[in-house]
């Protein structure tokens, strides 16, 4: 039986609906709205860059609109804890029920030759840190330094090694991140004081089943995807034989009827459609996408689906940047129609639009719609005004619209 044929536009709409861009924005999003959105996305990448807003808050705003960010803290730091940080994509929030599924990844970190070499050169340090956190309670790295032994041989010149011990214990699952403080430092605690008892006591699946579950979740979040897309969602390529195991999982899911082989216009790679993926004729989205949004984080997929070339230029020297430091794609309908370089000037309470560019297919209403989305963003961030710079072809008209609204 030949594979189903999908146009690029169909694939684009399927992907956006799978990510939650057809769900209605509520006037006041609730925790139920939050949970629904998290279930669509699956993981929220964490990043320290705060030029606009922390990365993990933005995908929720893109889908739910103006929401109380305290919901994320409640979901990740208070009972009943709904999500927890782990190396799920990279550093990311994930639903707590993925903890047992990640046990094989934790064991892989425990057995890693890289960590093994470090452990040999720092005998006893990991056990010391674990005991201290267990006795002292939830702690940052600085808390441990302040409350730790003062003998220089143990800690004084060894601060970076102590921090590595915390990272190791976090990656192996002995410690978990209980929250983050005002300086965005992770607060570590023993896993049994962070995770719900039912999660800690849940059966750990076989590694093949764990891989299958991660591929299943990636397929639901993508809607339609290639092997590369599915593997990258939970970074299976970094596990031993991860890509091969992922292909085996895909084959099983095809046999089970959960994934359907499809061919997509313009894609050279085979693709799979999740059986529950909606195939709408129209998507009426309007959103600014964080550089760390799952819709755009796999760059080849972004180019295939949206015909949109996108790179983060944070680490590019300023004279060599093409579009700007912190550039967000602008999604309108089912297409990415532009991009804006944004910065939150919190002291002056101003949202700075340092540059605004359109794509060749941007419709006439792009400027008006972008202005509305920027107003929503500024209000959500507690910024009273918007200032538009002069860089980019959209900037002049955007500045006029912003000044009159």
PDB file of C-alpha atoms in Angstrom, residues 79-213:
ATOM      1  CA  UNK A  79       2.593  19.585  45.450  1.00  0.00           C
ATOM      2  CA  UNK A  80       1.129  17.996  43.425  1.00  0.00           C
ATOM      3  CA  UNK A  81       4.273  18.470  41.356  1.00  0.00           C
ATOM      4  CA  UNK A  82       3.388  18.167  37.666  1.00  0.00           C
ATOM      5  CA  UNK A  83       6.810  18.599  36.099  1.00  0.00           C
ATOM      6  CA  UNK A  84      10.486  18.479  36.947  1.00  0.00           C
ATOM      7  CA  UNK A  85      13.749  19.556  35.325  1.00  0.00           C
ATOM      8  CA  UNK A  86      15.930  16.958  33.666  1.00  0.00           C
ATOM      9  CA  UNK A  87      18.126  16.460  30.600  1.00  0.00           C
ATOM     10  CA  UNK A  88      15.069  15.578  28.527  1.00  0.00           C
ATOM     11  CA  UNK A  89      15.859  17.536  25.364  1.00  0.00           C
ATOM     12  CA  UNK A  90      18.694  19.532  26.746  1.00  0.00           C
ATOM     13  CA  UNK A  91      18.065  21.046  30.200  1.00  0.00           C
ATOM     14  CA  UNK A  92      14.277  21.090  30.234  1.00  0.00           C
ATOM     15  CA  UNK A  93      11.099  20.750  32.226  1.00  0.00           C
ATOM     16  CA  UNK A  94       9.309  17.479  31.579  1.00  0.00           C
ATOM     17  CA  UNK A  95       6.153  15.883  33.052  1.00  0.00           C
ATOM     18  CA  UNK A  96       7.016  13.986  36.238  1.00  0.00           C
ATOM     19  CA  UNK A  97       5.717  10.716  34.787  1.00  0.00           C
ATOM     20  CA  UNK A  98       8.748  10.656  32.488  1.00  0.00           C
ATOM     21  CA  UNK A  99      11.089  10.151  35.464  1.00  0.00           C
ATOM     22  CA  UNK A 100      10.945   6.311  35.314  1.00  0.00           C
ATOM     23  CA  UNK A 101      11.356   6.444  31.530  1.00  0.00           C
ATOM     24  CA  UNK A 102      14.556   8.447  31.979  1.00  0.00           C
ATOM     25  CA  UNK A 103      16.145   5.920  34.359  1.00  0.00           C
ATOM     26  CA  UNK A 104      18.169   4.337  31.549  1.00  0.00           C
ATOM     27  CA  UNK A 105      19.535   7.741  30.602  1.00  0.00           C
ATOM     28  CA  UNK A 106      20.452   8.268  34.258  1.00  0.00           C
ATOM     29  CA  UNK A 107      22.266   4.947  34.364  1.00  0.00           C
ATOM     30  CA  UNK A 108      24.123   5.845  31.179  1.00  0.00           C
ATOM     31  CA  UNK A 109      25.426   8.995  32.865  1.00  0.00           C
ATOM     32  CA  UNK A 110      26.432   6.914  35.895  1.00  0.00           C
ATOM     33  CA  UNK A 111      28.421   4.556  33.665  1.00  0.00           C
ATOM     34  CA  UNK A 112      29.858   7.249  31.388  1.00  0.00           C
ATOM     35  CA  UNK A 113      33.648   6.972  30.936  1.00  0.00           C
ATOM     36  CA  UNK A 114      33.849  10.751  31.065  1.00  0.00           C
ATOM     37  CA  UNK A 115      32.288  10.851  34.513  1.00  0.00           C
ATOM     38  CA  UNK A 116      34.199   7.735  35.552  1.00  0.00           C
ATOM     39  CA  UNK A 117      37.514   9.457  34.947  1.00  0.00           C
ATOM     40  CA  UNK A 118      36.372  12.480  36.924  1.00  0.00           C
ATOM     41  CA  UNK A 119      35.152  10.325  39.829  1.00  0.00           C
ATOM     42  CA  UNK A 120      38.539   8.650  40.067  1.00  0.00           C
ATOM     43  CA  UNK A 121      40.280  12.002  40.417  1.00  0.00           C
ATOM     44  CA  UNK A 122      37.780  13.197  43.059  1.00  0.00           C
ATOM     45  CA  UNK A 123      37.306  10.187  45.362  1.00  0.00           C
ATOM     46  CA  UNK A 124      34.577  10.598  47.967  1.00  0.00           C
ATOM     47  CA  UNK A 125      33.394  13.991  46.777  1.00  0.00           C
ATOM     48  CA  UNK A 126      30.080  12.796  45.303  1.00  0.00           C
ATOM     49  CA  UNK A 127      29.187  10.869  48.481  1.00  0.00           C
ATOM     50  CA  UNK A 128      30.074  13.883  50.605  1.00  0.00           C
ATOM     51  CA  UNK A 129      27.865  16.207  48.569  1.00  0.00           C
ATOM     52  CA  UNK A 130      24.965  13.759  48.585  1.00  0.00           C
ATOM     53  CA  UNK A 131      25.136  13.354  52.379  1.00  0.00           C
ATOM     54  CA  UNK A 132      25.289  17.098  52.856  1.00  0.00           C
ATOM     55  CA  UNK A 133      22.204  17.739  50.722  1.00  0.00           C
ATOM     56  CA  UNK A 134      20.364  14.911  52.451  1.00  0.00           C
ATOM     57  CA  UNK A 135      21.195  16.350  55.881  1.00  0.00           C
ATOM     58  CA  UNK A 136      20.952  20.054  55.069  1.00  0.00           C
ATOM     59  CA  UNK A 137      17.906  19.990  52.785  1.00  0.00           C
ATOM     60  CA  UNK A 138      17.274  21.726  49.458  1.00  0.00           C
ATOM     61  CA  UNK A 139      20.444  23.634  48.574  1.00  0.00           C
ATOM     62  CA  UNK A 140      22.115  25.644  45.875  1.00  0.00           C
ATOM     63  CA  UNK A 141      25.780  25.136  45.096  1.00  0.00           C
ATOM     64  CA  UNK A 142      26.544  28.310  47.050  1.00  0.00           C
ATOM     65  CA  UNK A 143      24.540  27.033  50.042  1.00  0.00           C
ATOM     66  CA  UNK A 144      26.739  23.969  50.144  1.00  0.00           C
ATOM     67  CA  UNK A 145      29.866  26.072  49.980  1.00  0.00           C
ATOM     68  CA  UNK A 146      28.659  28.356  52.766  1.00  0.00           C
ATOM     69  CA  UNK A 147      27.572  25.486  54.962  1.00  0.00           C
ATOM     70  CA  UNK A 148      30.298  23.034  54.061  1.00  0.00           C
ATOM     71  CA  UNK A 149      33.568  22.162  55.720  1.00  0.00           C
ATOM     72  CA  UNK A 150      36.034  25.029  55.813  1.00  0.00           C
ATOM     73  CA  UNK A 151      39.161  22.907  55.366  1.00  0.00           C
ATOM     74  CA  UNK A 152      40.750  24.063  52.141  1.00  0.00           C
ATOM     75  CA  UNK A 153      41.681  20.552  51.165  1.00  0.00           C
ATOM     76  CA  UNK A 154      37.987  19.649  51.013  1.00  0.00           C
ATOM     77  CA  UNK A 155      36.324  22.686  49.471  1.00  0.00           C
ATOM     78  CA  UNK A 156      38.309  25.916  49.323  1.00  0.00           C
ATOM     79  CA  UNK A 157      40.166  25.371  46.061  1.00  0.00           C
ATOM     80  CA  UNK A 158      37.746  22.742  44.852  1.00  0.00           C
ATOM     81  CA  UNK A 159      34.584  24.758  44.259  1.00  0.00           C
ATOM     82  CA  UNK A 160      34.206  23.853  40.601  1.00  0.00           C
ATOM     83  CA  UNK A 161      34.632  20.165  41.413  1.00  0.00           C
ATOM     84  CA  UNK A 162      31.892  20.375  44.042  1.00  0.00           C
ATOM     85  CA  UNK A 163      29.570  21.858  41.459  1.00  0.00           C
ATOM     86  CA  UNK A 164      30.438  19.019  39.114  1.00  0.00           C
ATOM     87  CA  UNK A 165      29.431  16.616  41.875  1.00  0.00           C
ATOM     88  CA  UNK A 166      26.009  18.258  42.009  1.00  0.00           C
ATOM     89  CA  UNK A 167      25.689  18.000  38.245  1.00  0.00           C
ATOM     90  CA  UNK A 168      26.651  14.330  38.341  1.00  0.00           C
ATOM     91  CA  UNK A 169      24.126  13.549  41.084  1.00  0.00           C
ATOM     92  CA  UNK A 170      21.441  15.424  39.138  1.00  0.00           C
ATOM     93  CA  UNK A 171      22.180  13.596  35.876  1.00  0.00           C
ATOM     94  CA  UNK A 172      22.145  10.208  37.636  1.00  0.00           C
ATOM     95  CA  UNK A 173      18.852  10.977  39.397  1.00  0.00           C
ATOM     96  CA  UNK A 174      20.146  10.861  42.976  1.00  0.00           C
ATOM     97  CA  UNK A 175      19.399  14.559  43.224  1.00  0.00           C
ATOM     98  CA  UNK A 176      16.626  16.484  41.502  1.00  0.00           C
ATOM     99  CA  UNK A 177      16.052  20.180  41.008  1.00  0.00           C
ATOM    100  CA  UNK A 178      13.482  21.320  43.549  1.00  0.00           C
ATOM    101  CA  UNK A 179      13.279  24.832  42.089  1.00  0.00           C
ATOM    102  CA  UNK A 180      15.347  27.863  41.177  1.00  0.00           C
ATOM    103  CA  UNK A 181      16.096  30.940  43.257  1.00  0.00           C
ATOM    104  CA  UNK A 182      15.870  34.597  42.232  1.00  0.00           C
ATOM    105  CA  UNK A 183      19.345  34.372  40.668  1.00  0.00           C
ATOM    106  CA  UNK A 184      18.153  31.428  38.546  1.00  0.00           C
ATOM    107  CA  UNK A 185      20.455  29.055  40.422  1.00  0.00           C
ATOM    108  CA  UNK A 186      19.147  25.479  40.641  1.00  0.00           C
ATOM    109  CA  UNK A 187      18.128  24.345  44.110  1.00  0.00           C
ATOM    110  CA  UNK A 188      18.983  20.659  44.514  1.00  0.00           C
ATOM    111  CA  UNK A 189      17.414  18.116  46.810  1.00  0.00           C
ATOM    112  CA  UNK A 190      17.325  14.339  47.089  1.00  0.00           C
ATOM    113  CA  UNK A 191      14.919  12.881  44.560  1.00  0.00           C
ATOM    114  CA  UNK A 192      12.566  11.421  47.180  1.00  0.00           C
ATOM    115  CA  UNK A 193      11.836  14.909  48.532  1.00  0.00           C
ATOM    116  CA  UNK A 194      11.136  16.283  45.055  1.00  0.00           C
ATOM    117  CA  UNK A 195       9.249  13.639  43.087  1.00  0.00           C
ATOM    118  CA  UNK A 196       5.817  12.298  44.088  1.00  0.00           C
ATOM    119  CA  UNK A 197       6.001   8.848  45.768  1.00  0.00           C
ATOM    120  CA  UNK A 198       3.905   7.278  43.011  1.00  0.00           C
ATOM    121  CA  UNK A 199       6.439   8.405  40.413  1.00  0.00           C
ATOM    122  CA  UNK A 200       9.413   7.098  42.394  1.00  0.00           C
ATOM    123  CA  UNK A 201       7.739   3.734  42.952  1.00  0.00           C
ATOM    124  CA  UNK A 202       6.580   3.330  39.336  1.00  0.00           C
ATOM    125  CA  UNK A 203       8.025   0.421  37.391  1.00  0.00           C
ATOM    126  CA  UNK A 204      11.025   1.248  35.243  1.00  0.00           C
ATOM    127  CA  UNK A 205      10.405   0.087  31.665  1.00  0.00           C
ATOM    128  CA  UNK A 206      12.935  -1.920  29.701  1.00  0.00           C
ATOM    129  CA  UNK A 207      15.242   0.315  27.690  1.00  0.00           C
ATOM    130  CA  UNK A 208      13.566  -0.603  24.406  1.00  0.00           C
ATOM    131  CA  UNK A 209      10.177   0.292  25.884  1.00  0.00           C
ATOM    132  CA  UNK A 210      11.554   3.554  27.268  1.00  0.00           C
ATOM    133  CA  UNK A 211      12.850   4.482  23.814  1.00  0.00           C
ATOM    134  CA  UNK A 212       9.501   3.541  22.312  1.00  0.00           C
ATOM    135  CA  UNK A 213       7.677   5.780  24.790  1.00  0.00           C
TER     136      UNK A 213
END
